[in-house]
Short mmCIF file of C-alpha atoms and ligand atoms in Angstrom, two decimals:
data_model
loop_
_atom_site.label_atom_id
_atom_site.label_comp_id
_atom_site.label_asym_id
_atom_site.label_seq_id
_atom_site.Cartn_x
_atom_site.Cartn_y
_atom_site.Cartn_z
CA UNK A 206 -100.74 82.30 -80.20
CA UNK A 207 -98.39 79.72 -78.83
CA UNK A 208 -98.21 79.31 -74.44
CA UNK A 209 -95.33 79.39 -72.46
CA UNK A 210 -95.97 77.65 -69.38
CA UNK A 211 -94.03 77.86 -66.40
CA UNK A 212 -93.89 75.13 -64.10
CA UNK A 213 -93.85 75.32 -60.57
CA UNK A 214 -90.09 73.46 -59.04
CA UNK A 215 -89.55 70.41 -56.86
CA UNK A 216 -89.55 71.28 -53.06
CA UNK A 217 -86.87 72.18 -51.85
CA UNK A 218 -86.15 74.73 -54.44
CA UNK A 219 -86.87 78.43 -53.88
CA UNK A 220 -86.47 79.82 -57.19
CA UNK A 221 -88.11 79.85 -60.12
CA UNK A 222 -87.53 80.17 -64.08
CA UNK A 223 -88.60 83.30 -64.85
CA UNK A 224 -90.01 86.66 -62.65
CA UNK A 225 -93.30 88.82 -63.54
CA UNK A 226 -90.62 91.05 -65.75
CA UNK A 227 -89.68 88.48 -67.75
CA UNK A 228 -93.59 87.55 -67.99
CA UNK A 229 -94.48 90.47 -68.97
CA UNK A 230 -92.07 90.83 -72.39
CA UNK A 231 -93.05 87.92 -73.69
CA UNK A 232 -96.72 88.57 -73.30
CA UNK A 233 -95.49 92.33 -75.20
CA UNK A 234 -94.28 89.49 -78.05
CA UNK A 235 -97.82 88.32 -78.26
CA UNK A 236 -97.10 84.55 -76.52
CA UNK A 237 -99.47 84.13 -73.71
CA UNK A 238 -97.85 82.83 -70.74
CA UNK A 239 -99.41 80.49 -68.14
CA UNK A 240 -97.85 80.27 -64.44
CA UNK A 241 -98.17 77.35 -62.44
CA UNK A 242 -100.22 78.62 -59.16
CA UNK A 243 -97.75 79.70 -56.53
CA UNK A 244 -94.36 78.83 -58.81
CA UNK A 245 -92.57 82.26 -57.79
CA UNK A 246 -94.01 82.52 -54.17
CA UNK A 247 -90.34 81.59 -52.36
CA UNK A 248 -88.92 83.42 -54.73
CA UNK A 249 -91.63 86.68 -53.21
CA UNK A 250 -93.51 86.69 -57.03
CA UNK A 251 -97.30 86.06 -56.10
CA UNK A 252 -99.67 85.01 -58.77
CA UNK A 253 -101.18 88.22 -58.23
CA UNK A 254 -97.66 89.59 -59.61
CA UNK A 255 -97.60 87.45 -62.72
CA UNK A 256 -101.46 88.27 -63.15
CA UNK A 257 -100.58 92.00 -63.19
CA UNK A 258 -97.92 91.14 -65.83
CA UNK A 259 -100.65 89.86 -68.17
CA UNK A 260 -99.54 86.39 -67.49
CA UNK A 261 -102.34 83.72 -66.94
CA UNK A 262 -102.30 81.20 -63.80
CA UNK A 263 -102.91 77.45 -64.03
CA UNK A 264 -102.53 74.24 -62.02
CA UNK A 265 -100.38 72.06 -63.22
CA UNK A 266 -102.02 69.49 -65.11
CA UNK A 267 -103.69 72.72 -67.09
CA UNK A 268 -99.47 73.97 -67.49
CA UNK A 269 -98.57 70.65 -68.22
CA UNK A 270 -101.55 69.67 -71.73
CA UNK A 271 -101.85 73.46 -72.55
CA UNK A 272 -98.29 74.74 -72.83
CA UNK A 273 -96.38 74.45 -76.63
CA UNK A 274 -93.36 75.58 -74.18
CA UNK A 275 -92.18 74.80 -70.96
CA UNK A 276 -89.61 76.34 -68.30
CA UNK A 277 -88.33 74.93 -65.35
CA UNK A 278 -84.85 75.27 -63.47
CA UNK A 279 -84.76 71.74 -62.31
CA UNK A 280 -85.38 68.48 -64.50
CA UNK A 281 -88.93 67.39 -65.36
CA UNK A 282 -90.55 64.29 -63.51
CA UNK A 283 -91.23 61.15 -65.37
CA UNK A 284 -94.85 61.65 -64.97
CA UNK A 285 -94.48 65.42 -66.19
CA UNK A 286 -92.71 64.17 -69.36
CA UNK A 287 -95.43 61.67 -70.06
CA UNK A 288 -97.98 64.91 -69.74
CA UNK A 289 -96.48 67.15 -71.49
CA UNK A 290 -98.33 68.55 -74.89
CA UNK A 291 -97.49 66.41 -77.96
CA UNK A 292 -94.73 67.91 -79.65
CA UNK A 293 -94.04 70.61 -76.81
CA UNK A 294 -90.47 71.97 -76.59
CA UNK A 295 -89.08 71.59 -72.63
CA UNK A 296 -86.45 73.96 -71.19
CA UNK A 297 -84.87 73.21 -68.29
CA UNK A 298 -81.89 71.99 -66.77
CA UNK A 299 -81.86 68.14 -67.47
CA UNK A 300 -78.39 67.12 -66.48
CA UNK A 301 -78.73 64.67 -69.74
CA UNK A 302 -74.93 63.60 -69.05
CA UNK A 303 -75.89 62.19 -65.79
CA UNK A 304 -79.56 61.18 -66.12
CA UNK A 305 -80.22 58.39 -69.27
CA UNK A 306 -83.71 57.38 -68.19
CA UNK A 307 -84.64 61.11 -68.23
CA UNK A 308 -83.25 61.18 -71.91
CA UNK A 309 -84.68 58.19 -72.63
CA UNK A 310 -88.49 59.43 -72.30
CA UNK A 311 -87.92 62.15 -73.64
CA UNK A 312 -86.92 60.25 -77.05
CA UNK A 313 -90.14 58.24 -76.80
CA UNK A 314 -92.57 61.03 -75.86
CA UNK A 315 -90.78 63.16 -78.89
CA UNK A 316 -90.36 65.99 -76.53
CA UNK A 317 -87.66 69.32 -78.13
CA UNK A 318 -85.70 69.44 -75.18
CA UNK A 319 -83.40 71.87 -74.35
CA UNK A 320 -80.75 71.50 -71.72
CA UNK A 321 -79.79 74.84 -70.42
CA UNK A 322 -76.39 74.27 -68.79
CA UNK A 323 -75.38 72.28 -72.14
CA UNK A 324 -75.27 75.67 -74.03
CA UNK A 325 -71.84 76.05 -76.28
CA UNK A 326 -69.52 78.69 -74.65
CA UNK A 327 -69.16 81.33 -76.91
CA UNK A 328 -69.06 85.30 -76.76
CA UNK A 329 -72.45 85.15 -77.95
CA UNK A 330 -74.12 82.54 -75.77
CA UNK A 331 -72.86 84.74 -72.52
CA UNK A 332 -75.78 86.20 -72.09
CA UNK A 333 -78.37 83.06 -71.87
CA UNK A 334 -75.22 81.36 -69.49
CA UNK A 335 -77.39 79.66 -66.76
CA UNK A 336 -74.29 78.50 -65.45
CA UNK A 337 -72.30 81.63 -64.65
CA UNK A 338 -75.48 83.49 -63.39
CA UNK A 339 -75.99 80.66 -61.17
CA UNK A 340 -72.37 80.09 -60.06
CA UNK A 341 -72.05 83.75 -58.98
CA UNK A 342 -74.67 83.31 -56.48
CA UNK A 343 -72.70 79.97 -55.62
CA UNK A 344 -69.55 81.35 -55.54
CA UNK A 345 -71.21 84.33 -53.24
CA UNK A 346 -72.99 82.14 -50.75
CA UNK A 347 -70.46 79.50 -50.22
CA UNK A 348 -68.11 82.53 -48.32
CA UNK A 349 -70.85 83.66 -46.20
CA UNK A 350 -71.41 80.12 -45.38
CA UNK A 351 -68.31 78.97 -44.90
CA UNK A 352 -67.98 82.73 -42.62
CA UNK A 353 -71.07 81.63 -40.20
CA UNK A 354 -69.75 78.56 -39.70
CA UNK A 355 -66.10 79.38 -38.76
CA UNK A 356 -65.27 79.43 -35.66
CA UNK A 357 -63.17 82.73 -36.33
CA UNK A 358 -63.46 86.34 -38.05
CA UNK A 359 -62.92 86.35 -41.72
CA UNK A 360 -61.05 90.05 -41.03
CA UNK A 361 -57.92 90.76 -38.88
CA UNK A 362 -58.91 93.31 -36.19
CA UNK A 363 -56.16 94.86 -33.82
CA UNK A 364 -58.33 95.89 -30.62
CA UNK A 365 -57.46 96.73 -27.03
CA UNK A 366 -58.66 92.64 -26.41
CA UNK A 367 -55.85 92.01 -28.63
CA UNK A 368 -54.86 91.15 -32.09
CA UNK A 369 -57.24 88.83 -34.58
CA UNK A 370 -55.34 87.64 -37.37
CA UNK A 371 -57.27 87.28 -40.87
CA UNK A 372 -58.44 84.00 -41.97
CA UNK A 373 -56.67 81.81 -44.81
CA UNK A 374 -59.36 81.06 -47.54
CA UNK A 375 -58.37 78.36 -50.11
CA UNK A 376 -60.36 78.06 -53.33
CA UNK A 377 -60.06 75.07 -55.47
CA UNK A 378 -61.33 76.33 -59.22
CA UNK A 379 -60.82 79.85 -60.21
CA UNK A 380 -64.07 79.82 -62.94
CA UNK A 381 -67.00 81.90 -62.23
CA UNK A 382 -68.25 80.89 -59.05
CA UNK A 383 -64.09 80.35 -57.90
CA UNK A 384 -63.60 84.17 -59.09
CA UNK A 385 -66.96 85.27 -57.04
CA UNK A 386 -65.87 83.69 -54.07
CA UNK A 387 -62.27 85.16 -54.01
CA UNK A 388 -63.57 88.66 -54.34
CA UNK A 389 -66.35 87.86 -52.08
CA UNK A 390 -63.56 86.20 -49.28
CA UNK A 391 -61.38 89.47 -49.72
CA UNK A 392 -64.00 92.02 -49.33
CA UNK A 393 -64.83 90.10 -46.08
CA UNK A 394 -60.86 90.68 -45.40
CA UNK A 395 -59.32 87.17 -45.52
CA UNK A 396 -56.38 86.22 -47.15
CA UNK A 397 -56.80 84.31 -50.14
CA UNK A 398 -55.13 81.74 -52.40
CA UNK A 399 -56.55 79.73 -55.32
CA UNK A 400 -55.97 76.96 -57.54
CA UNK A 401 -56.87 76.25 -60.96
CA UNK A 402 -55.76 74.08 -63.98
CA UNK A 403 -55.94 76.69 -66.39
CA UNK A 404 -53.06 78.94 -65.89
CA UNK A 405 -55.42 81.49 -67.60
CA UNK A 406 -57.23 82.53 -64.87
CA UNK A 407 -53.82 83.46 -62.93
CA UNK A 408 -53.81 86.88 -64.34
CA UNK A 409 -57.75 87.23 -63.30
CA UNK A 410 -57.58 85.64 -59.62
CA UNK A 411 -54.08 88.54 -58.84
CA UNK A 412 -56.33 90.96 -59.76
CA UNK A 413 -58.77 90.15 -57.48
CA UNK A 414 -56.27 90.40 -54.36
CA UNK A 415 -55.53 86.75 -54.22
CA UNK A 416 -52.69 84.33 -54.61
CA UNK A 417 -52.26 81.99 -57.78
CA UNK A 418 -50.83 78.80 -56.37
CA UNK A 419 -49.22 77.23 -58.88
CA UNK A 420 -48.73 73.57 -59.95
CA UNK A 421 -46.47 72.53 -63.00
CA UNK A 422 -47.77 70.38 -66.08
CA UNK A 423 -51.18 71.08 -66.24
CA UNK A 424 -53.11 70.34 -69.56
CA UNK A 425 -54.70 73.47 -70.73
CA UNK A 426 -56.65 72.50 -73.82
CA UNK A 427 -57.90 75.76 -75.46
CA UNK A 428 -60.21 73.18 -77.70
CA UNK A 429 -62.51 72.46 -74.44
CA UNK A 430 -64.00 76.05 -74.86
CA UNK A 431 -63.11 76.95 -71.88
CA UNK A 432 -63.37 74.13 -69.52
CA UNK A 433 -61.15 72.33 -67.88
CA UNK A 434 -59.87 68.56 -69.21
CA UNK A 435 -58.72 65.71 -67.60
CA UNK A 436 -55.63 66.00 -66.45
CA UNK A 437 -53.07 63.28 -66.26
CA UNK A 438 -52.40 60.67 -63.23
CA UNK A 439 -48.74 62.07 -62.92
CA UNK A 440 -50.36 65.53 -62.25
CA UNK A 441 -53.27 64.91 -60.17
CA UNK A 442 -50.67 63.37 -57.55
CA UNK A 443 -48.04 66.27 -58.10
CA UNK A 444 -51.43 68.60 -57.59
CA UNK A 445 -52.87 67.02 -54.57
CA UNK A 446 -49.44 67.09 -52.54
CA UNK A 447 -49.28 71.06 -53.31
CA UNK A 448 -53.05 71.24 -52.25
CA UNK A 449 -52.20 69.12 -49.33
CA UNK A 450 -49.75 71.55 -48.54
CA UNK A 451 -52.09 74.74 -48.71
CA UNK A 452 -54.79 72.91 -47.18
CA UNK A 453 -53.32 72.09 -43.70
CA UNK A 454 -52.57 75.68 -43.29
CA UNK A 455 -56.11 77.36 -44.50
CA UNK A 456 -59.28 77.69 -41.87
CA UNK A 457 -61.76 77.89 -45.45
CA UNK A 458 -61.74 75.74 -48.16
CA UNK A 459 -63.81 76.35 -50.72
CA UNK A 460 -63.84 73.71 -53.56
CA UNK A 461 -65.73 74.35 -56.85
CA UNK A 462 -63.89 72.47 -59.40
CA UNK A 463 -65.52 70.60 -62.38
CA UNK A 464 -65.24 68.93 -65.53
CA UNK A 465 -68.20 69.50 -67.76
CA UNK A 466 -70.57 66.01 -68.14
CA UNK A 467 -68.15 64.00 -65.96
CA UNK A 468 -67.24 63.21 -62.32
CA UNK A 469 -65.81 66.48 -60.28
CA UNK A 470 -62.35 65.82 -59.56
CA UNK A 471 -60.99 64.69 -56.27
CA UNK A 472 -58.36 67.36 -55.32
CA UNK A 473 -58.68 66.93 -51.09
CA UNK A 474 -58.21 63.43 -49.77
CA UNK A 475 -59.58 62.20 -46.12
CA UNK A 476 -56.21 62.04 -45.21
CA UNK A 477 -56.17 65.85 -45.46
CA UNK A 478 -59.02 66.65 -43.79
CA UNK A 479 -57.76 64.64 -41.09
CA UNK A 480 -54.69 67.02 -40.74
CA UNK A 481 -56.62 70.39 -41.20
CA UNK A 482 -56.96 72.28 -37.88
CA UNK A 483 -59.89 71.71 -36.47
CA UNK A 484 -62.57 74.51 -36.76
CA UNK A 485 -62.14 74.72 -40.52
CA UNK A 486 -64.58 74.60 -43.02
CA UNK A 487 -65.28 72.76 -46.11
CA UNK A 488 -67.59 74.15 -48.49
CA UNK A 489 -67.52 72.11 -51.43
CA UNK A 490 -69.96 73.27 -54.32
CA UNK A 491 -69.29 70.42 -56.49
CA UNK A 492 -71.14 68.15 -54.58
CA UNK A 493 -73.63 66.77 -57.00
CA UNK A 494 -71.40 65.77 -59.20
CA UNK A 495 -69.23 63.75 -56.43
CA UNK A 496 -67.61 66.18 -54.92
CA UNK A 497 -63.95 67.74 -54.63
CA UNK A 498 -63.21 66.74 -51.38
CA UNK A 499 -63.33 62.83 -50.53
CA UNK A 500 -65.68 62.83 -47.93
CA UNK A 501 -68.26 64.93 -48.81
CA UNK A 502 -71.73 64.14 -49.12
CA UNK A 503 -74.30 65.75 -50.75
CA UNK A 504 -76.44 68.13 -49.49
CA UNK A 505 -75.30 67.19 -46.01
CA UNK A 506 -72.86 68.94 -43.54
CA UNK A 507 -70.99 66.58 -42.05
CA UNK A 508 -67.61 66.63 -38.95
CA UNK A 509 -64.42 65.02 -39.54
CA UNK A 510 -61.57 65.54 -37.23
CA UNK A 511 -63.26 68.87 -36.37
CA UNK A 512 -63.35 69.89 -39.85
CA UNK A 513 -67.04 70.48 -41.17
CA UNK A 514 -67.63 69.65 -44.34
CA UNK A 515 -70.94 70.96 -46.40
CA UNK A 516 -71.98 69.86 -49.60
CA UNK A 517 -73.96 72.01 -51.08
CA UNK A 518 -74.97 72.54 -54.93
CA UNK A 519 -78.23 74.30 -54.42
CA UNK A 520 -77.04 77.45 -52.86
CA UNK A 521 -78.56 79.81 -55.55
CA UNK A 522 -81.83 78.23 -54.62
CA UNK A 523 -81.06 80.39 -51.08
CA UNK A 524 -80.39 83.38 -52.97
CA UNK A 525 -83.83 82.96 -55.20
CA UNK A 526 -84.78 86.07 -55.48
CA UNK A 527 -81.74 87.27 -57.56
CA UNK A 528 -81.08 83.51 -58.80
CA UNK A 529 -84.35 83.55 -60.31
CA UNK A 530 -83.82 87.32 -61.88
CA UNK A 531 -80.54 86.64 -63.70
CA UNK A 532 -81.92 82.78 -64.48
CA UNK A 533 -84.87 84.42 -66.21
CA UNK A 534 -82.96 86.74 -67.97
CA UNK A 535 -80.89 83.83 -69.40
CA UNK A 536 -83.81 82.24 -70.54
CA UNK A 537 -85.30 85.08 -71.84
CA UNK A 538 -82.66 85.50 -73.64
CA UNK A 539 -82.55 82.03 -75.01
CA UNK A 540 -86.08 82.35 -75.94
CA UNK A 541 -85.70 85.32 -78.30
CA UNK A 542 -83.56 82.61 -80.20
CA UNK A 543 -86.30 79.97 -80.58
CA UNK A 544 -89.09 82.38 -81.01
CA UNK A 545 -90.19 84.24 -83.94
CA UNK A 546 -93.59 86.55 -84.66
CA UNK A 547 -95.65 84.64 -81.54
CA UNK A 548 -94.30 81.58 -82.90
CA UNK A 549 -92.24 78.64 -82.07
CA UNK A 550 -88.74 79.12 -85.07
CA UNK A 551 -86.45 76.45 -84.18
CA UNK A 552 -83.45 77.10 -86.29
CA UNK A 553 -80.52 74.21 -85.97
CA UNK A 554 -78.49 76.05 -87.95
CA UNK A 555 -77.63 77.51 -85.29
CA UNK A 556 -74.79 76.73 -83.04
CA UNK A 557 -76.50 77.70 -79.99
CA UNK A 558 -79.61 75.99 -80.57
CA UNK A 559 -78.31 72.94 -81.76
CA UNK A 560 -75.73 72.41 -78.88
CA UNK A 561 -78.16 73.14 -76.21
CA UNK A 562 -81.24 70.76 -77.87
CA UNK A 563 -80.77 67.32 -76.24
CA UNK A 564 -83.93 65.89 -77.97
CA UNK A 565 -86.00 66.66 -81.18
CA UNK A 566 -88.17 64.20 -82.78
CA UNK A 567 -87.18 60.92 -81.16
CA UNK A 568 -83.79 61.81 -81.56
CA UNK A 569 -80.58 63.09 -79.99
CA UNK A 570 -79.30 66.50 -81.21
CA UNK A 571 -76.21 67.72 -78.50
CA UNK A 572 -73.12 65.97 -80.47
CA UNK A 573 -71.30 65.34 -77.24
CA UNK A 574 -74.58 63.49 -75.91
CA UNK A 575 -75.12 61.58 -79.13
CA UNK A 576 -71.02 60.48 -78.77
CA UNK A 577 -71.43 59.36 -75.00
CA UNK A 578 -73.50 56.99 -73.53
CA UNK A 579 -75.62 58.83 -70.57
CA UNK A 580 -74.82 57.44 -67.34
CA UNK A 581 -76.63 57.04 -64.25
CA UNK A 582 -76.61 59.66 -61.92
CA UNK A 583 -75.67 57.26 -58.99
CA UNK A 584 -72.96 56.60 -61.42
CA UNK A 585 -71.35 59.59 -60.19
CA UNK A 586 -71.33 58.77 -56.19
P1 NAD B 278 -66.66 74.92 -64.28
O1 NAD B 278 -67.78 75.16 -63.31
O2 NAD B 278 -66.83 73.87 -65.31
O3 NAD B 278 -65.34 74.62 -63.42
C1 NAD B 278 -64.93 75.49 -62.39
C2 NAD B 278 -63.43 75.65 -62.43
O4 NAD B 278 -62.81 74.45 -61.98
C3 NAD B 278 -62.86 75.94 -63.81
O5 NAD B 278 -62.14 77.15 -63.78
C4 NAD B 278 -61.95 74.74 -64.07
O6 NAD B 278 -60.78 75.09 -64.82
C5 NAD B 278 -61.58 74.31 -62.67
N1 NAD B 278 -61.06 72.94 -62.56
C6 NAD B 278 -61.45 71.82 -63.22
N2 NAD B 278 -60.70 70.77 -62.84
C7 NAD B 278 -59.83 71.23 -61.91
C8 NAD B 278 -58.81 70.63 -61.13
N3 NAD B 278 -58.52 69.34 -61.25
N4 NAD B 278 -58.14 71.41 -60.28
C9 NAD B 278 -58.43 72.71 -60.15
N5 NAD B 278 -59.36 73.35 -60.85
C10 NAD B 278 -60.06 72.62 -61.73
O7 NAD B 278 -66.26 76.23 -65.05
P2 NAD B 278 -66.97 77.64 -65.14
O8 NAD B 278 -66.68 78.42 -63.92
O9 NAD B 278 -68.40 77.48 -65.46
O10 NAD B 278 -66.24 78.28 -66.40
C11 NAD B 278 -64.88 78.16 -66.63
C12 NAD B 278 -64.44 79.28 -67.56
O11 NAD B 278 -65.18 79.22 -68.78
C13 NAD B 278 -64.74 80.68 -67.03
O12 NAD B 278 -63.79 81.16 -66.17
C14 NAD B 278 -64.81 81.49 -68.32
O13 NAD B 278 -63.53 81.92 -68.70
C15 NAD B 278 -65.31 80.51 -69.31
N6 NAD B 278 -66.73 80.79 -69.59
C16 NAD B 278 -67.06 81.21 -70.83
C17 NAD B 278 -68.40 81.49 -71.12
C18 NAD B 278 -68.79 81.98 -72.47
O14 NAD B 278 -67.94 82.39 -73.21
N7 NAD B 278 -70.09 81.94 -72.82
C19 NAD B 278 -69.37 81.32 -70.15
C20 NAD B 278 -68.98 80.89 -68.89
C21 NAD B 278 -67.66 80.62 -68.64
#
């Protein structure tokens, strides 16, 4: 009977990879599954939850030799990696695009990774899409946010102490967690535009009660599966003066732009902060990957000019219960793919399983990985 250890995550984080639900189906498929003591307790699953489940619990070393599969949201340690069980297959999220030592070990230590957020976007894979489920918490959070730290209402309100007018949300990226946070921004009552390079999601963002703005000459390349490309120099600038524009005139931005395995573009300049009104807000969720907005740092809120900026790529981690219940259903999901009759079935005939394995047997499997050399993740800053 093979083990499916879940590891506990780095503080900081409140969630964790999958719930006593998701414990208890895969015990029903005859795996027995080991918790790290305390893993789901921020995200209110006690051990005594998991043990009710059927699930086993463990410290971590015991996780670590024992399990012939292991789930985490966030990356493994060095020192984890060197513990793990030999040939034991590691899911998690390993940023592998941003993080070559990480890739490297896991080479030399012959570890079957698999790289959740690497997964190829197809009909199919929807369901196991760490990234959406994650990004609609994101998308959520970042208007509530961005509403407790405003200085005004999000709604208009005509009352005898006179007449509020709504405030002017701007959202930079109209994917999942762009989409969330328009509908989000209008059920709160603001007035919303949006901006994205695929012209696609015009249609989408109308329907949600928000303005498309538009910008000429973008490259929409239906090949990237839908993600965005690079776009070129003549564009960006034609694209920052219209965002400019929109910018200096909203009280919210909220930024969540990105380009899969590369830097996050740069679509609000410090010299546009310095002209927003002061009171606005910045909430830019591609922080981690260097951010939409000039000045932003990560995980830090920071004042320019009056404008507050926050920099924030962990807000599912605030939302863990849910986070952690639509994470674990990805993964769950996922599993059923690699698993077969209590077994471990990896099958790389398969799309989905090939394209999300980073590393199997000392080598690299994700094509894109294998064609680009990893950089550093300071790279990105
Ligand atoms: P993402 O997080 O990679 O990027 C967020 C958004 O930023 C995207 O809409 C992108 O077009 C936009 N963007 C990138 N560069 C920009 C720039 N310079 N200016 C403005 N906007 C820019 O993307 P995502 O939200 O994870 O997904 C994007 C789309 O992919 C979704 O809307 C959906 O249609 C599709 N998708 C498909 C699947 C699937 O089929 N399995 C799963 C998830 C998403």
């Amino acid at each position: 009977m093979a083990i499916i250890g879940v590891l506990k995550e780095p503080d900081g984080e409140n969630r964790v990879a999958i719930l006593p639900e998701i414990a208890a189906q895969l015990v029903k498929m005859n795996f027995k599954v080991l918790i790290e003591s305390t893993a789901g307790s921020k995200a209110f699953a006690s051990d005594e939850d998991y043990k009710a489940q059927g699930a086993e619990i463990g410290d971590k070393a015991n996780v670590l030799s024992s399990s012939d599969i292991i789930l985490r949201i966030n990356s493994l340690t060095k020192d984890e990696i060197t513990k793990l069980k030999n040939g034991c297959v590691a899911i998690a999220i390993f940023h592998p695009f941003f993080s070559a030592d990480t890739v490297q070990l896991l080479l030399e230590q012959k570890v079957t990774a698999f790289s959740l957020e690497t997964i190829p976007r197809t009909t199919r894979a929807q369901s196991m899409d760490i990234l959406s489920s994650q990004a609609t918490a994101s998308g959520y959070k970042a208007v509530l946010l961005a509403a407790v730290n405003l200085p005004k209402f999000f709604p208009m309100f005509m009352t005898a102490a006179g007449s509020i007018t709504p405030a002017k949300v701007l959202i930079l990226g109209a994917g999942v967690a762009g989409l969330q946070a328009i509908a989000t921004a209008r059920k709160l009552g603001s007035v919303v535009e949006a901006f994205d390079t695929r012209s696609a999601v015009k249609e989408e963002v109308n329907s949600l009660g928000a303005k498309f703005v538009e910008v000429e000459g973008a490259k929409d390349d239906k090949a990237a599966g839908g993600y965005a490309v690079e776009q070129s120099e003549e564009f960006k600038e034609k694209q920052k003066q219209v965002i400019h524009d929109h910018a200096v005139k909203s009280d919210v931005i909220i930024t969540t732009a990105q380009i899969p395995g590369r830097k996050a573009p740069v679509l609000i300049t410090g010299k546009t902060v310095k002209e927003m009104k002061k009171g606005s807000v910045i909430i830019d969720l591609a922080a981690s990957t260097g951010g939409n907005c000039e000045l932003t740092k990560n995980d830090e809120t920071i004042e320019v000019n009056g404008v507050k900026i926050i920099g924030s790529s962990f807000l599912p981690s605030t939302i863990p219960s849910d986070s952690s219940k639509m994470f674990g259903k990805n993964v769950f999901t996922f599993l059923k793919l690699i698993l077969k009759d209590g077994n471990i079935n990896l099958n790389f005939d398969d799309d989905l399983v090939k394209g999300t394995c980073i590393t199997h047997n000392g080598e690299i499997v994700n094509e894109k990985l294998r064609a680009s050399a990893p950089v550093k993740k300071e790279d990105t800053k």
